[in-house]
Structures are given as C-alpha cells and as structure tokens.
Amino acid sequence: MEDIIINKDVVDKVSKNMISDEKIFELADVFKLFGDTTRMKIFCALKESELCVYDIAYITKCTQSAISHQLKLLKDSNLIKSRKEGKVVYYSLDDDHVEKILEKGLEHIEEI
C-alpha cells in the first residue's frame, strides 16, 4: 500500500506531538473503567460523599460482593482511595481529576 500524504507539514507536526503508544494504552484502560454503568454509579455516589461498601451497595442497588469487586478495580487504578475507621473501610474519589472527568462527560451529553 502506498503512503499518501496531502499536508506533509501538518502530518509531521501532528506525528511529532502524538502521545506514545504506551500512554495511549494506559489512557484507553482508564476510559474503559468509565465505560461500566455500575462503576459510573459508584463514581457519582463518591462524588457526593465518602461512603462504605454497604452504603454504596444500597445506593447503587447492587450486591456488596459486586461493589467490592468494582471498588478493587477502581482502587487498583488509583481512581478511588480508601481509609479505615475501626472495621469499616470508607471510599472516596482519589482526586479532583475523576470529578472533572465526570463533569466534562455530563457537560458533553447535556449539549446533545
């Protein structure tokens, strides 16, 4: 197959500024975590308040086991954090980046 380039200067500039393949794969993995309705419910709940697994399960109408599984995925990806108070573990968004992603996503769908 022949490579055809119409705007070489633009192609060169864009190619030079492209994110590395490694970063692209990492970014895609982060966005995959936002592609699940249960995880989105968890994000939205944690945007409002720090919560324990039982409260998240009640709010999202999911089992505690299902929520625990999702929380592990989110924690392993550094999207949420936890703290222990006695025997209860409380979860919250890791930082304001997650909240900003949620807000930008909502802004986008509300424009449509």
GROMACS .gro file of N, CA and C in nm:
model
  336
    1MET      N    1   0.085  -0.118   0.000
    1MET     CA    2   0.000   0.000   0.000
    1MET      C    3   0.089   0.124   0.000
    2GLU      N    4   0.055   0.216  -0.084
    2GLU     CA    5   0.131   0.341  -0.097
    2GLU      C    6   0.088   0.441   0.010
    3ASP      N    7   0.186   0.506   0.074
    3ASP     CA    8   0.155   0.611   0.171
    3ASP      C    9   0.130   0.741   0.097
    4ILE      N   10   0.014   0.797   0.117
    4ILE     CA   11  -0.020   0.924   0.054
    4ILE      C   12  -0.036   1.028   0.165
    5ILE      N   13   0.037   1.136   0.153
    5ILE     CA   14   0.028   1.246   0.250
    5ILE      C   15  -0.011   1.371   0.174
    6ILE      N   16  -0.117   1.436   0.215
    6ILE     CA   17  -0.165   1.557   0.149
    6ILE      C   18  -0.097   1.680   0.208
    7ASN      N   19  -0.091   1.688   0.340
    7ASN     CA   20  -0.034   1.805   0.408
    7ASN      C   21   0.085   1.761   0.494
    8LYS      N   22   0.201   1.747   0.431
    8LYS     CA   23   0.319   1.694   0.497
    8LYS      C   24   0.356   1.773   0.623
    9ASP      N   25   0.351   1.906   0.618
    9ASP     CA   26   0.388   1.986   0.735
    9ASP      C   27   0.296   1.957   0.854
   10VAL      N   28   0.167   1.946   0.826
   10VAL     CA   29   0.071   1.917   0.932
   10VAL      C   30   0.092   1.775   0.985
   11VAL      N   31   0.111   1.680   0.896
   11VAL     CA   32   0.133   1.541   0.935
   11VAL      C   33   0.260   1.530   1.021
   12ASP      N   34   0.366   1.598   0.980
   12ASP     CA   35   0.491   1.595   1.057
   12ASP      C   36   0.471   1.655   1.196
   13LYS      N   37   0.400   1.767   1.204
   13LYS     CA   38   0.377   1.832   1.333
   13LYS      C   39   0.292   1.743   1.424
   14VAL      N   40   0.186   1.688   1.369
   14VAL     CA   41   0.098   1.601   1.448
   14VAL      C   42   0.173   1.476   1.492
   15SER      N   43   0.248   1.416   1.401
   15SER     CA   44   0.324   1.295   1.434
   15SER      C   45   0.424   1.321   1.546
   16LYS      N   46   0.488   1.436   1.540
   16LYS     CA   47   0.587   1.474   1.642
   16LYS      C   48   0.522   1.490   1.780
   17ASN      N   49   0.398   1.537   1.783
   17ASN     CA   50   0.330   1.566   1.909
   17ASN      C   51   0.239   1.454   1.959
   18MET      N   52   0.234   1.345   1.887
   18MET     CA   53   0.148   1.233   1.928
   18MET      C   54   0.193   1.176   2.062
   19ILE      N   55   0.098   1.132   2.139
   19ILE     CA   56   0.125   1.064   2.266
   19ILE      C   57   0.182   0.926   2.233
   20SER      N   58   0.274   0.878   2.315
   20SER     CA   59   0.336   0.747   2.291
   20SER      C   60   0.230   0.637   2.296
   21ASP      N   61   0.258   0.528   2.227
   21ASP     CA   62   0.166   0.414   2.228
   21ASP      C   63   0.142   0.364   2.370
   22GLU      N   64   0.245   0.363   2.452
   22GLU     CA   65   0.230   0.318   2.591
   22GLU      C   66   0.129   0.404   2.665
   23LYS      N   67   0.139   0.536   2.650
   23LYS     CA   68   0.044   0.626   2.715
   23LYS      C   69  -0.097   0.611   2.657
   24ILE      N   70  -0.106   0.588   2.527
   24ILE     CA   71  -0.237   0.567   2.463
   24ILE      C   72  -0.305   0.445   2.524
   25PHE      N   73  -0.230   0.335   2.543
   25PHE     CA   74  -0.288   0.214   2.602
   25PHE      C   75  -0.332   0.240   2.746
   26GLU      N   76  -0.252   0.314   2.823
   26GLU     CA   77  -0.288   0.347   2.961
   26GLU      C   78  -0.414   0.433   2.964
   27LEU      N   79  -0.421   0.530   2.875
   27LEU     CA   80  -0.537   0.619   2.868
   27LEU      C   81  -0.663   0.541   2.832
   28ALA      N   82  -0.650   0.450   2.735
   28ALA     CA   83  -0.765   0.367   2.696
   28ALA      C   84  -0.812   0.282   2.813
   29ASP      N   85  -0.718   0.229   2.890
   29ASP     CA   86  -0.756   0.148   3.008
   29ASP      C   87  -0.831   0.231   3.110
   30VAL      N   88  -0.789   0.356   3.131
   30VAL     CA   89  -0.859   0.443   3.226
   30VAL      C   90  -1.001   0.467   3.177
   31PHE      N   91  -1.016   0.498   3.049
   31PHE     CA   92  -1.150   0.526   2.998
   31PHE      C   93  -1.238   0.402   2.997
   32LYS      N   94  -1.180   0.284   2.985
   32LYS     CA   95  -1.260   0.161   2.994
   32LYS      C   96  -1.330   0.152   3.130
   33LEU      N   97  -1.261   0.200   3.234
   33LEU     CA   98  -1.319   0.195   3.368
   33LEU      C   99  -1.442   0.285   3.380
   34PHE      N  100  -1.450   0.385   3.297
   34PHE     CA  101  -1.567   0.474   3.296
   34PHE      C  102  -1.678   0.419   3.207
   35GLY      N  103  -1.654   0.306   3.141
   35GLY     CA  104  -1.749   0.250   3.046
   35GLY      C  105  -1.845   0.148   3.104
   36ASP      N  106  -1.860   0.145   3.235
   36ASP     CA  107  -1.947   0.049   3.300
   36ASP      C  108  -2.048   0.124   3.388
   37THR      N  109  -2.175   0.091   3.375
   37THR     CA  110  -2.277   0.167   3.447
   37THR      C  111  -2.265   0.154   3.599
   38THR      N  112  -2.228   0.036   3.648
   38THR     CA  113  -2.212   0.021   3.793
   38THR      C  114  -2.099   0.110   3.843
   39ARG      N  115  -1.987   0.109   3.772
   39ARG     CA  116  -1.874   0.194   3.814
   39ARG      C  117  -1.911   0.342   3.803
   40MET      N  118  -1.989   0.377   3.703
   40MET     CA  119  -2.032   0.517   3.692
   40MET      C  120  -2.120   0.556   3.810
   41LYS      N  121  -2.207   0.465   3.853
   41LYS     CA  122  -2.289   0.492   3.972
   41LYS      C  123  -2.200   0.511   4.094
   42ILE      N  124  -2.097   0.428   4.106
   42ILE     CA  125  -2.004   0.440   4.219
   42ILE      C  126  -1.935   0.575   4.215
   43PHE      N  127  -1.884   0.614   4.097
   43PHE     CA  128  -1.819   0.744   4.084
   43PHE      C  129  -1.913   0.857   4.125
   44CYS      N  130  -2.035   0.852   4.076
   44CYS     CA  131  -2.133   0.958   4.106
   44CYS      C  132  -2.165   0.963   4.255
   45ALA      N  133  -2.177   0.847   4.318
   45ALA     CA  134  -2.203   0.843   4.462
   45ALA      C  135  -2.084   0.900   4.540
   46LEU      N  136  -1.964   0.860   4.501
   46LEU     CA  137  -1.845   0.907   4.572
   46LEU      C  138  -1.815   1.053   4.544
   47LYS      N  139  -1.868   1.104   4.435
   47LYS     CA  140  -1.855   1.247   4.405
   47LYS      C  141  -1.930   1.328   4.512
   48GLU      N  142  -2.037   1.269   4.565
   48GLU     CA  143  -2.119   1.337   4.665
   48GLU      C  144  -2.065   1.322   4.806
   49SER      N  145  -2.008   1.203   4.837
   49SER     CA  146  -1.964   1.180   4.975
   49SER      C  147  -1.875   1.055   4.982
   50GLU      N  148  -1.793   1.053   5.083
   50GLU     CA  149  -1.716   0.933   5.117
   50GLU      C  150  -1.816   0.829   5.168
   51LEU      N  151  -1.804   0.704   5.124
   51LEU     CA  152  -1.901   0.600   5.159
   51LEU      C  153  -1.833   0.466   5.184
   52CYS      N  154  -1.898   0.381   5.262
   52CYS     CA  155  -1.850   0.244   5.281
   52CYS      C  156  -1.917   0.154   5.177
   53VAL      N  157  -1.865   0.033   5.162
   53VAL     CA  158  -1.914  -0.059   5.060
   53VAL      C  159  -2.063  -0.089   5.077
   54TYR      N  160  -2.110  -0.101   5.200
   54TYR     CA  161  -2.251  -0.133   5.223
   54TYR      C  162  -2.342  -0.020   5.178
   55ASP      N  163  -2.302   0.102   5.206
   55ASP     CA  164  -2.382   0.217   5.164
   55ASP      C  165  -2.381   0.232   5.012
   56ILE      N  166  -2.265   0.207   4.951
   56ILE     CA  167  -2.257   0.213   4.804
   56ILE      C  168  -2.347   0.106   4.744
   57ALA      N  169  -2.345  -0.014   4.801
   57ALA     CA  170  -2.429  -0.123   4.750
   57ALA      C  171  -2.577  -0.085   4.759
   58TYR      N  172  -2.617  -0.025   4.869
   58TYR     CA  173  -2.757   0.017   4.885
   58TYR      C  174  -2.793   0.123   4.783
   59ILE      N  175  -2.708   0.224   4.769
   59ILE     CA  176  -2.736   0.335   4.677
   59ILE      C  177  -2.744   0.287   4.532
   60THR      N  178  -2.655   0.196   4.495
   60THR     CA  179  -2.648   0.151   4.355
   60THR      C  180  -2.739   0.033   4.326
   61LYS      N  181  -2.804  -0.021   4.431
   61LYS     CA  182  -2.891  -0.137   4.418
   61LYS      C  183  -2.816  -0.259   4.364
   62CYS      N  184  -2.693  -0.276   4.411
   62CYS     CA  185  -2.609  -0.390   4.374
   62CYS      C  186  -2.573  -0.468   4.500
   63THR      N  187  -2.522  -0.588   4.481
   63THR     CA  188  -2.478  -0.666   4.596
   63THR      C  189  -2.348  -0.610   4.650
   64GLN      N  190  -2.323  -0.636   4.776
   64GLN     CA  191  -2.199  -0.593   4.839
   64GLN      C  192  -2.080  -0.657   4.768
   65SER      N  193  -2.095  -0.781   4.729
   65SER     CA  194  -1.989  -0.853   4.659
   65SER      C  195  -1.955  -0.788   4.525
   66ALA      N  196  -2.058  -0.751   4.450
   66ALA     CA  197  -2.036  -0.686   4.319
   66ALA      C  198  -1.968  -0.550   4.337
   67ILE      N  199  -2.009  -0.476   4.437
   67ILE     CA  200  -1.949  -0.345   4.464
   67ILE      C  201  -1.805  -0.361   4.509
   68SER      N  202  -1.778  -0.458   4.595
   68SER     CA  203  -1.640  -0.482   4.640
   68SER      C  204  -1.548  -0.511   4.522
   69HIS      N  205  -1.597  -0.590   4.428
   69HIS     CA  206  -1.518  -0.621   4.308
   69HIS      C  207  -1.487  -0.494   4.229
   70GLN      N  208  -1.588  -0.412   4.209
   70GLN     CA  209  -1.569  -0.288   4.132
   70GLN      C  210  -1.477  -0.191   4.207
   71LEU      N  211  -1.492  -0.184   4.338
   71LEU     CA  212  -1.407  -0.095   4.417
   71LEU      C  213  -1.260  -0.136   4.408
   72LYS      N  214  -1.234  -0.266   4.404
   72LYS     CA  215  -1.096  -0.313   4.391
   72LYS      C  216  -1.037  -0.268   4.258
   73LEU      N  217  -1.114  -0.282   4.150
   73LEU     CA  218  -1.067  -0.237   4.018
   73LEU      C  219  -1.035  -0.088   4.020
   74LEU      N  220  -1.125  -0.011   4.077
   74LEU     CA  221  -1.107   0.135   4.079
   74LEU      C  222  -0.991   0.176   4.169
   75LYS      N  223  -0.975   0.106   4.280
   75LYS     CA  224  -0.864   0.138   4.370
   75LYS      C  225  -0.731   0.100   4.307
   76ASP      N  226  -0.725  -0.016   4.243
   76ASP     CA  227  -0.602  -0.061   4.177
   76ASP      C  228  -0.561   0.035   4.065
   77SER      N  229  -0.656   0.107   4.010
   77SER     CA  230  -0.628   0.202   3.902
   77SER      C  231  -0.608   0.344   3.955
   78ASN      N  232  -0.605   0.359   4.086
   78ASN     CA  233  -0.584   0.490   4.152
   78ASN      C  234  -0.691   0.593   4.119
   79LEU      N  235  -0.814   0.546   4.096
   79LEU     CA  236  -0.924   0.638   4.071
   79LEU      C  237  -1.002   0.667   4.199
   80ILE      N  238  -0.994   0.575   4.295
   80ILE     CA  239  -1.053   0.598   4.426
   80ILE      C  240  -0.949   0.563   4.532
   81LYS      N  241  -0.974   0.609   4.654
   81LYS     CA  242  -0.887   0.577   4.766
   81LYS      C  243  -0.973   0.529   4.882
   82SER      N  244  -0.908   0.472   4.981
   82SER     CA  245  -0.983   0.421   5.096
   82SER      C  246  -0.913   0.460   5.225
   83ARG      N  247  -0.992   0.459   5.330
   83ARG     CA  248  -0.938   0.479   5.464
   83ARG      C  249  -1.020   0.391   5.558
   84LYS      N  250  -0.954   0.341   5.658
   84LYS     CA  251  -1.020   0.251   5.752
   84LYS      C  252  -1.050   0.324   5.882
   85GLU      N  253  -1.172   0.303   5.929
   85GLU     CA  254  -1.215   0.359   6.058
   85GLU      C  255  -1.272   0.242   6.137
   86GLY      N  256  -1.192   0.190   6.230
   86GLY     CA  257  -1.232   0.069   6.300
   86GLY      C  258  -1.234  -0.047   6.202
   87LYS      N  259  -1.349  -0.113   6.192
   87LYS     CA  260  -1.363  -0.224   6.098
   87LYS      C  261  -1.422  -0.182   5.964
   88VAL      N  262  -1.460  -0.056   5.952
   88VAL     CA  263  -1.527  -0.008   5.832
   88VAL      C  264  -1.428   0.065   5.741
   89VAL      N  265  -1.433   0.031   5.611
   89VAL     CA  266  -1.348   0.097   5.513
   89VAL      C  267  -1.435   0.196   5.436
   90TYR      N  268  -1.387   0.319   5.429
   90TYR     CA  269  -1.458   0.425   5.356
   90TYR      C  270  -1.384   0.456   5.227
   91TYR      N  271  -1.459   0.479   5.121
   91TYR     CA  272  -1.403   0.507   4.989
   91TYR      C  273  -1.438   0.648   4.946
   92SER      N  274  -1.347   0.707   4.870
   92SER     CA  275  -1.370   0.840   4.813
   92SER      C  276  -1.295   0.850   4.682
   93LEU      N  277  -1.329   0.951   4.603
   93LEU     CA  278  -1.255   0.974   4.479
   93LEU      C  279  -1.111   1.006   4.514
   94ASP      N  280  -1.019   0.959   4.433
   94ASP     CA  281  -0.877   0.977   4.464
   94ASP      C  282  -0.835   1.124   4.458
   95ASP      N  283  -0.887   1.196   4.359
   95ASP     CA  284  -0.853   1.338   4.348
   95ASP      C  285  -0.957   1.407   4.261
   96ASP      N  286  -0.939   1.535   4.239
   96ASP     CA  287  -1.040   1.610   4.163
   96ASP      C  288  -1.038   1.579   4.014
   97HIS      N  289  -0.937   1.506   3.965
   97HIS     CA  290  -0.935   1.470   3.823
   97HIS      C  291  -1.054   1.382   3.786
   98VAL      N  292  -1.087   1.289   3.874
   98VAL     CA  293  -1.200   1.200   3.847
   98VAL      C  294  -1.329   1.281   3.842
   99GLU      N  295  -1.345   1.372   3.935
   99GLU     CA  296  -1.464   1.457   3.936
   99GLU      C  297  -1.471   1.541   3.809
  100LYS      N  298  -1.359   1.593   3.763
  100LYS     CA  299  -1.356   1.674   3.640
  100LYS      C  300  -1.393   1.591   3.518
  101ILE      N  301  -1.348   1.465   3.514
  101ILE     CA  302  -1.385   1.376   3.402
  101ILE      C  303  -1.536   1.356   3.401
  102LEU      N  304  -1.594   1.331   3.519
  102LEU     CA  305  -1.739   1.314   3.529
  102LEU      C  306  -1.812   1.441   3.483
  103GLU      N  307  -1.766   1.556   3.531
  103GLU     CA  308  -1.831   1.683   3.495
  103GLU      C  309  -1.822   1.709   3.344
  104LYS      N  310  -1.705   1.684   3.285
  104LYS     CA  311  -1.690   1.705   3.140
  104LYS      C  312  -1.779   1.610   3.060
  105GLY      N  313  -1.788   1.485   3.106
  105GLY     CA  314  -1.876   1.389   3.039
  105GLY      C  315  -2.021   1.433   3.045
  106LEU      N  316  -2.065   1.481   3.162
  106LEU     CA  317  -2.202   1.529   3.178
  106LEU      C  318  -2.227   1.652   3.091
  107GLU      N  319  -2.130   1.744   3.088
  107GLU     CA  320  -2.144   1.863   3.003
  107GLU      C  321  -2.164   1.821   2.858
  108HIS      N  322  -2.088   1.721   2.815
  108HIS     CA  323  -2.096   1.676   2.676
  108HIS      C  324  -2.234   1.619   2.644
  109ILE      N  325  -2.285   1.531   2.731
  109ILE     CA  326  -2.415   1.469   2.699
  109ILE      C  327  -2.529   1.568   2.714
  110GLU      N  328  -2.513   1.670   2.796
  110GLU     CA  329  -2.620   1.768   2.811
  110GLU      C  330  -2.626   1.866   2.693
  111GLU      N  331  -2.518   1.874   2.615
  111GLU     CA  332  -2.517   1.958   2.495
  111GLU      C  333  -2.595   1.895   2.379
  112ILE      N  334  -2.607   1.764   2.383
  112ILE     CA  335  -2.667   1.691   2.272
  112ILE      C  336  -2.817   1.712   2.266
   0.00000   0.00000   0.00000
